[in-house]
Amino acid sequence: MIVPVLPTTSVFPGPLRGNGSPARILSFLFFTLIVLGFLVRRRTSDHPGVNPGTVIVIVFFVMQLATYATGLFEVGSPVVEASKDRTALSLVAQVGITLYILQTVRTARQRAIVLGCLITGIAYSCVIGILQGFFGIDLRFLAVPPGFVEVLETPELTSRQGALRVLGTSQHAIEFSVMAAASVPLSLHLARHATTPLRRQLAAIAGLLAVAAVPTAVSRSGVVTLAVALAVYMFAWKVRPIGNAILVGVGVLAAYAVVSPLYLKALWTTIVSSQSDKSITTRTEDYAAVGEQFRQDPWFGLGLGGYPPTEFRYLDNQWLQAVVQGGIVGLAALALLTLGSVAGMTAALRRSTTARDRNLAYALGAALIGIAVSSATFDLFSFQQITFVYFILYGLVWSFHSTPTTPDHRKAVTQEHPPPV
C-alpha cells in the first residue's frame, strides 16, 4: 500500500538517501529473508516444484547483474558510478519483492489481500491527482510521516496544451497515468468478485477514480496502457458487461466534456499531433544515438545504470535503455521478463479452478501487458512506484503456480487459510 501512497522523494533521514524509501527498505528486507530462507530451509520430498516465474525472475536478475559487473571495469565519472550502484540496488529491491510474493502468497485470500492493499494505495494517489488538477490542492505529502526528508527536489506541476499535468504522489505525470490505467482492470475484478457488497462498491469507486485520473496527466502512455489493458481484460467478460463498461467510459468522457473540456482537448491534441510533437521527434532521434552506442558495446553495453540522463541524454524508452546499458544481454533480459509476464497469465489461466480465479488471472495479465507495452514510450524502470507495481503484479500472477492443486494440499491450505464467507 505504501508504494503508491508515499512519494518516492520522501525518505528516512540519514545517509541512505534514495535507498531510504520505506518501500525500498522493505524490499531489501524481503530479499534478505528470501536468501536466508533458501539457505536454512529444510528440503523435503513433498516440497512443491520450482515455480517457473521464480526461475524467470532469477535469470533476469543474473543477466542484469552480469551487465552491472562488466560495467564496473570501465570507470566513469562520479555521477555515472553512483548511477550504477543505485540502479543495482534498485534491481535487488525489485527482485526481492517479487521473490517474496512468489514464496509467501499461495491462496486466493492472500492474493485478494495484496491486491486490495495495492488498489487502495493507487486510489489514494488518484484522489491526490484529481485534487491537483481540478481544485489546485496539492496534498501529495499528506501521508508522509513526520521527520522524513526530501532526497530530491520536489517535481513541479507542468502544463501541456494549456492543461495542468498532475502527478498524484508519483515522480512524473507519465508514471502516474500508467499506474492509474493499470489499476483499472484490477479494480473491475474486485468490483465484481470481492467477498462483500461494501468491498465491491469501494472497488468500483477506485476504478472510477482511476479512469477519471488518467486524462489529468495528459499522457499518451497512460492512454496506451488503458487501451491495451482493457483489450486484454475484455476476454474475461461477456457481451453485456463489456457494454456496461463502454457506457461507463462514455459517461466519464461526457462528465469531462462538461466539467473540464480543457483536459479532453489537450489529450486529444497531444494524440493527433504526435508527428509534430517535440517529445515524439526527440524520441525518434534517440534511435540514432542508441545505435551508435550499440556498435561500440554490442554485448553488455555501458553496464547497468551506466547511462544516467544527466550525463548523456534522456531515453524515454525502456527498451532503448536496455540496449545502451546492457547490450544484447540487457535486451534479452528485458524480453525474458516481458514474455514471462505473458506466460504468467497463461499459466494462471490453466491453473484456475474457479471463475473468480480465471477473472483475476486476466486482470493481472491485462495490467502487466499494459505496463509492458507502455515501456516502449517511457523509461519504466527509472520510476520507483510503477516499477514496484509491475513486479508486485508479476509475483501475483505467477503465485497461481504456487497454489496446491492436489486434494490433500488444497484441504490443508483451506484449513490454514479458510476462504471468506
Coordinates of C-alpha atoms in Angstrom, one line a residue, residues 15-354:
P15 CA 23.0 8.5 4.7
L16 CA 20.8 6.1 2.7
R17 CA 19.5 8.9 0.5
G18 CA 17.3 7.4 -2.2
N19 CA 17.6 3.9 -0.7
G20 CA 15.9 5.3 2.4
S21 CA 12.5 5.0 0.8
P22 CA 10.2 2.8 3.1
A23 CA 9.1 0.7 0.1
R24 CA 12.7 0.1 -0.9
I25 CA 13.9 -0.8 2.6
L26 CA 11.1 -3.3 3.0
S27 CA 12.1 -4.8 -0.4
F28 CA 15.7 -5.1 0.8
L29 CA 14.3 -6.9 3.9
F30 CA 12.3 -9.2 1.6
F31 CA 15.3 -10.1 -0.4
T32 CA 17.3 -10.9 2.7
L33 CA 14.6 -13.1 4.0
I34 CA 14.4 -15.0 0.7
V35 CA 18.2 -15.6 0.8
L36 CA 18.1 -16.7 4.4
G37 CA 15.1 -18.9 3.8
F38 CA 16.9 -20.6 0.8
L39 CA 20.0 -21.3 3.0
V40 CA 18.3 -22.6 6.1
R41 CA 15.0 -24.2 4.8
R42 CA 14.9 -27.9 5.1
R43 CA 14.2 -29.7 1.9
T44 CA 11.5 -32.4 2.0
S45 CA 10.3 -34.9 -0.6
D46 CA 6.8 -33.4 -0.6
H47 CA 8.0 -29.9 -1.2
P48 CA 6.3 -28.4 -4.3
G49 CA 8.4 -28.0 -7.5
V50 CA 10.1 -24.8 -8.6
N51 CA 7.8 -22.1 -9.8
P52 CA 8.7 -21.1 -13.4
G53 CA 8.1 -17.5 -12.6
T54 CA 10.8 -17.7 -9.9
V55 CA 13.2 -19.2 -12.5
I56 CA 12.5 -16.4 -15.0
V57 CA 13.0 -13.6 -12.5
I58 CA 16.2 -15.1 -11.1
V59 CA 17.6 -15.5 -14.7
F60 CA 16.6 -11.9 -15.3
F61 CA 18.4 -10.9 -12.1
V62 CA 21.6 -12.8 -13.0
M63 CA 21.6 -11.3 -16.6
Q64 CA 21.2 -7.8 -15.2
L65 CA 24.0 -8.4 -12.6
A66 CA 26.2 -9.6 -15.5
T67 CA 25.8 -6.2 -17.3
Y68 CA 26.4 -4.4 -14.0
A69 CA 29.6 -6.4 -13.4
T70 CA 31.0 -5.7 -16.8
G71 CA 30.2 -2.0 -16.4
L72 CA 32.5 -1.9 -13.3
F73 CA 35.6 -2.5 -15.5
E74 CA 35.1 0.8 -17.2
V75 CA 35.2 3.6 -14.6
G76 CA 33.3 6.7 -15.5
S77 CA 32.5 10.0 -13.7
P78 CA 31.4 10.0 -10.1
V79 CA 27.8 10.6 -11.4
V80 CA 28.0 7.5 -13.6
E81 CA 29.5 5.3 -10.9
A82 CA 26.8 6.4 -8.4
S83 CA 24.1 5.7 -11.0
K84 CA 25.5 2.1 -11.5
D85 CA 25.3 1.4 -7.8
R86 CA 21.9 3.0 -7.3
T87 CA 20.4 1.0 -10.3
A88 CA 21.9 -2.2 -9.0
L89 CA 20.4 -1.7 -5.5
S90 CA 17.0 -0.9 -7.2
L91 CA 17.3 -4.2 -9.0
V92 CA 17.8 -6.0 -5.8
A93 CA 14.7 -4.3 -4.3
Q94 CA 12.6 -5.2 -7.3
V95 CA 13.6 -8.8 -7.4
G96 CA 13.3 -9.1 -3.6
I97 CA 9.6 -8.0 -3.5
T98 CA 8.8 -10.4 -6.4
L99 CA 10.5 -13.4 -4.9
Y100 CA 8.9 -12.8 -1.5
I101 CA 5.4 -12.7 -3.1
L102 CA 6.2 -15.9 -5.0
Q103 CA 7.3 -17.7 -1.8
T104 CA 4.5 -16.4 0.5
V105 CA 1.3 -15.8 -1.5
R106 CA -0.3 -19.2 -2.1
T107 CA -4.1 -18.8 -1.7
A108 CA -6.8 -16.8 -3.3
R109 CA -7.4 -15.0 0.0
Q110 CA -3.8 -13.9 0.2
R111 CA -3.9 -12.6 -3.4
A112 CA -7.0 -10.7 -2.6
I113 CA -5.4 -9.0 0.4
V114 CA -2.3 -7.9 -1.5
L115 CA -4.4 -6.8 -4.5
G116 CA -6.8 -4.9 -2.2
C117 CA -4.0 -3.0 -0.5
L118 CA -2.4 -2.1 -3.8
I119 CA -5.7 -0.8 -5.3
T120 CA -6.3 1.2 -2.1
G121 CA -2.9 2.9 -2.4
I122 CA -3.4 3.7 -6.1
A123 CA -6.9 5.1 -5.4
Y124 CA -5.4 7.4 -2.8
S125 CA -2.9 8.6 -5.4
C126 CA -5.7 9.2 -7.9
V127 CA -7.6 11.3 -5.3
I128 CA -4.5 13.4 -4.8
G129 CA -4.1 13.8 -8.6
I130 CA -7.8 14.8 -9.1
L131 CA -7.4 17.4 -6.3
Q132 CA -4.3 18.8 -8.0
G133 CA -6.0 19.0 -11.4
F134 CA -9.5 20.3 -10.6
F135 CA -9.0 22.2 -7.4
G136 CA -5.4 23.2 -7.3
I137 CA -4.9 21.5 -4.0
D138 CA -1.6 19.7 -3.7
L139 CA -1.7 17.1 -0.8
R140 CA 0.9 14.6 -2.2
F141 CA 2.9 14.8 1.1
L142 CA -0.2 14.4 3.3
A143 CA 0.6 10.8 4.3
V144 CA 4.4 11.4 4.8
P145 CA 5.3 10.7 8.5
P146 CA 7.0 13.5 10.5
G147 CA 10.7 13.5 10.3
F148 CA 11.0 12.4 6.7
V149 CA 13.2 14.4 4.3
E150 CA 13.2 15.1 0.6
V151 CA 16.0 13.3 -1.1
L152 CA 15.3 15.1 -4.4
E153 CA 13.8 18.4 -5.5
T154 CA 10.0 18.1 -5.4
P155 CA 8.8 17.8 -9.0
E156 CA 6.8 20.7 -10.2
L157 CA 3.4 20.5 -11.9
T158 CA 3.8 21.4 -15.5
S159 CA 1.3 22.0 -18.3
R160 CA 0.7 20.6 -21.8
Q161 CA -1.6 22.2 -24.3
G162 CA -2.7 24.6 -21.6
A163 CA -3.8 21.8 -19.2
L164 CA -2.1 21.2 -15.9
R165 CA -0.4 17.8 -15.8
V166 CA -1.0 16.2 -12.4
L167 CA 1.4 13.9 -10.6
G168 CA -0.6 12.4 -7.7
T169 CA 2.1 11.0 -5.5
S170 CA 4.3 10.0 -8.4
Q171 CA 7.5 11.4 -9.7
H172 CA 6.2 12.2 -13.1
A173 CA 2.9 12.6 -14.9
I174 CA 3.6 9.6 -17.2
E175 CA 4.2 7.3 -14.2
F176 CA 1.0 8.5 -12.6
S177 CA -1.1 7.9 -15.7
V178 CA 0.3 4.4 -16.4
M179 CA -0.2 3.4 -12.8
A180 CA -3.7 4.6 -12.7
A181 CA -4.5 3.0 -16.1
A182 CA -3.1 -0.4 -15.0
S183 CA -5.3 -0.4 -11.9
V184 CA -8.5 -0.2 -13.9
P185 CA -8.8 -3.9 -14.7
L186 CA -7.7 -4.8 -11.2
S187 CA -10.5 -2.6 -9.7
L188 CA -13.0 -4.0 -12.1
H189 CA -12.1 -7.5 -10.9
L190 CA -12.6 -6.6 -7.3
A191 CA -15.8 -4.7 -8.1
R192 CA -17.3 -7.9 -9.4
H193 CA -15.6 -10.6 -7.3
A194 CA -14.9 -9.0 -3.8
T195 CA -16.4 -11.0 -1.0
T196 CA -18.8 -8.4 0.4
P197 CA -21.0 -5.7 -1.1
L198 CA -19.1 -2.9 0.6
R199 CA -15.8 -4.1 -0.8
R200 CA -17.3 -4.4 -4.3
Q201 CA -18.7 -0.9 -4.1
L202 CA -15.3 0.5 -2.8
A203 CA -13.5 -1.3 -5.7
A204 CA -16.0 0.2 -8.2
I205 CA -15.2 3.7 -6.8
A206 CA -11.5 3.0 -7.0
G207 CA -12.0 2.1 -10.7
L208 CA -13.9 5.2 -11.4
L209 CA -11.3 7.3 -9.7
A210 CA -8.6 5.7 -11.9
V211 CA -10.5 6.3 -15.1
A212 CA -11.1 9.9 -14.1
A213 CA -7.5 10.4 -13.2
V214 CA -5.9 9.1 -16.4
P215 CA -6.8 12.2 -18.6
T216 CA -5.5 14.6 -15.9
A217 CA -1.9 13.6 -16.6
V218 CA -2.3 14.5 -20.4
S219 CA -0.1 11.5 -21.2
R220 CA -0.2 9.3 -24.3
S221 CA 1.4 6.5 -22.3
G222 CA -1.5 6.3 -19.9
V223 CA -4.0 6.1 -22.8
V224 CA -1.9 3.3 -24.4
T225 CA -1.8 1.4 -21.1
L226 CA -5.5 1.7 -20.5
A227 CA -6.4 0.7 -24.1
V228 CA -4.1 -2.4 -24.0
A229 CA -5.2 -3.4 -20.5
L230 CA -8.9 -3.2 -21.3
A231 CA -8.4 -5.0 -24.7
V232 CA -6.8 -8.0 -22.9
Y233 CA -9.2 -8.0 -20.0
M234 CA -12.1 -7.9 -22.4
F235 CA -11.6 -11.6 -23.0
A236 CA -12.7 -12.3 -19.4
W237 CA -16.1 -10.7 -19.9
K238 CA -19.3 -11.4 -21.7
V239 CA -21.0 -9.0 -24.1
R240 CA -23.3 -7.4 -21.5
P241 CA -20.6 -6.4 -19.0
I242 CA -18.5 -5.1 -21.9
G243 CA -21.4 -2.9 -23.0
N244 CA -21.8 -1.6 -19.4
A245 CA -18.1 -0.8 -19.2
I246 CA -18.4 1.2 -22.5
L247 CA -21.3 3.1 -21.2
V248 CA -19.3 4.0 -18.0
G249 CA -16.4 5.2 -20.2
V250 CA -18.8 7.3 -22.3
G251 CA -20.2 8.7 -19.1
V252 CA -16.8 9.7 -17.8
L253 CA -16.0 11.4 -21.1
A254 CA -19.3 13.3 -21.0
A255 CA -18.5 14.4 -17.5
Y256 CA -15.2 15.7 -18.6
A257 CA -16.8 17.5 -21.5
V258 CA -19.0 19.4 -19.1
V259 CA -16.7 19.9 -16.1
S260 CA -13.3 20.3 -17.7
P261 CA -13.2 20.2 -21.5
L262 CA -9.7 21.5 -21.5
Y263 CA -8.3 18.2 -20.4
L264 CA -10.1 16.3 -23.2
K265 CA -8.9 18.9 -25.8
A266 CA -5.3 18.7 -24.5
L267 CA -5.3 14.9 -24.5
W268 CA -6.8 14.7 -28.0
T269 CA -4.4 17.3 -29.4
T270 CA -1.5 15.5 -27.9
I271 CA -2.5 12.3 -29.6
V272 CA -3.4 13.6 -33.0
S273 CA -0.4 15.9 -33.3
S274 CA 2.2 13.3 -32.3
Q275 CA 4.1 13.7 -35.5
S276 CA 4.9 17.3 -34.8
D277 CA 5.3 16.9 -31.1
K278 CA 8.8 17.8 -29.8
S279 CA 8.7 14.9 -27.3
I280 CA 8.0 12.4 -30.2
T281 CA 10.7 13.8 -32.5
T282 CA 13.2 13.7 -29.6
R283 CA 12.3 10.0 -29.1
T284 CA 12.9 9.2 -32.7
E285 CA 16.2 10.9 -32.6
D286 CA 17.2 8.6 -29.8
Y287 CA 17.4 5.6 -32.1
A288 CA 20.5 7.0 -33.9
A289 CA 22.3 7.8 -30.7
V290 CA 21.5 4.3 -29.3
G291 CA 22.6 2.6 -32.5
E292 CA 25.9 4.3 -32.4
Q293 CA 26.4 3.3 -28.7
F294 CA 25.3 -0.3 -29.5
R295 CA 28.0 -0.6 -32.2
Q296 CA 30.6 0.4 -29.6
D297 CA 29.4 -2.1 -26.9
P298 CA 27.1 -4.6 -28.5
W299 CA 27.1 -7.4 -25.9
F300 CA 27.0 -5.8 -22.4
G301 CA 26.6 -2.0 -23.2
L302 CA 27.9 0.5 -20.8
G303 CA 26.7 -1.6 -17.8
L304 CA 23.6 -1.5 -15.7
G305 CA 23.0 2.2 -14.7
G306 CA 25.9 3.4 -16.8
Y307 CA 23.9 5.8 -18.9
P308 CA 22.5 8.4 -16.5
P309 CA 20.4 11.0 -18.4
T310 CA 22.2 13.9 -16.6
E311 CA 25.5 12.8 -18.2
F312 CA 24.2 11.7 -21.6
R313 CA 20.6 12.1 -22.8
Y314 CA 17.1 11.2 -21.7
L315 CA 15.8 7.9 -23.3
D316 CA 12.1 7.8 -23.0
N317 CA 12.0 4.1 -23.9
Q318 CA 12.9 1.2 -21.6
W319 CA 14.0 -1.0 -24.5
L320 CA 16.5 1.6 -25.7
Q321 CA 17.7 1.9 -22.1
A322 CA 18.2 -1.9 -22.0
V323 CA 20.2 -1.7 -25.3
V324 CA 22.5 1.1 -24.2
Q325 CA 23.0 -0.2 -20.7
G326 CA 23.1 -3.9 -21.3
G327 CA 23.6 -4.5 -25.0
I328 CA 22.3 -7.8 -26.3
V329 CA 22.3 -9.3 -22.8
G330 CA 20.3 -6.5 -21.3
L331 CA 17.8 -6.5 -24.1
A332 CA 17.4 -10.3 -23.7
A333 CA 16.8 -9.9 -20.0
L334 CA 14.0 -7.3 -20.6
A335 CA 12.5 -9.5 -23.3
L336 CA 12.6 -12.5 -20.9
L337 CA 10.8 -10.6 -18.2
T338 CA 8.2 -9.3 -20.6
L339 CA 7.5 -12.7 -22.1
G340 CA 7.4 -14.1 -18.6
S341 CA 4.6 -11.8 -17.7
V342 CA 2.5 -13.1 -20.7
A343 CA 3.5 -16.7 -19.8
G344 CA 2.4 -16.0 -16.2
M345 CA -1.1 -15.0 -17.3
T346 CA -1.3 -18.2 -19.5
A347 CA -0.1 -20.4 -16.6
A348 CA -2.5 -18.8 -14.2
L349 CA -5.5 -19.4 -16.6
R350 CA -4.5 -23.0 -16.9
R351 CA -4.4 -23.5 -13.1
S352 CA -7.5 -21.5 -12.4
T353 CA -10.3 -23.7 -10.9
T354 CA -13.0 -21.1 -10.4

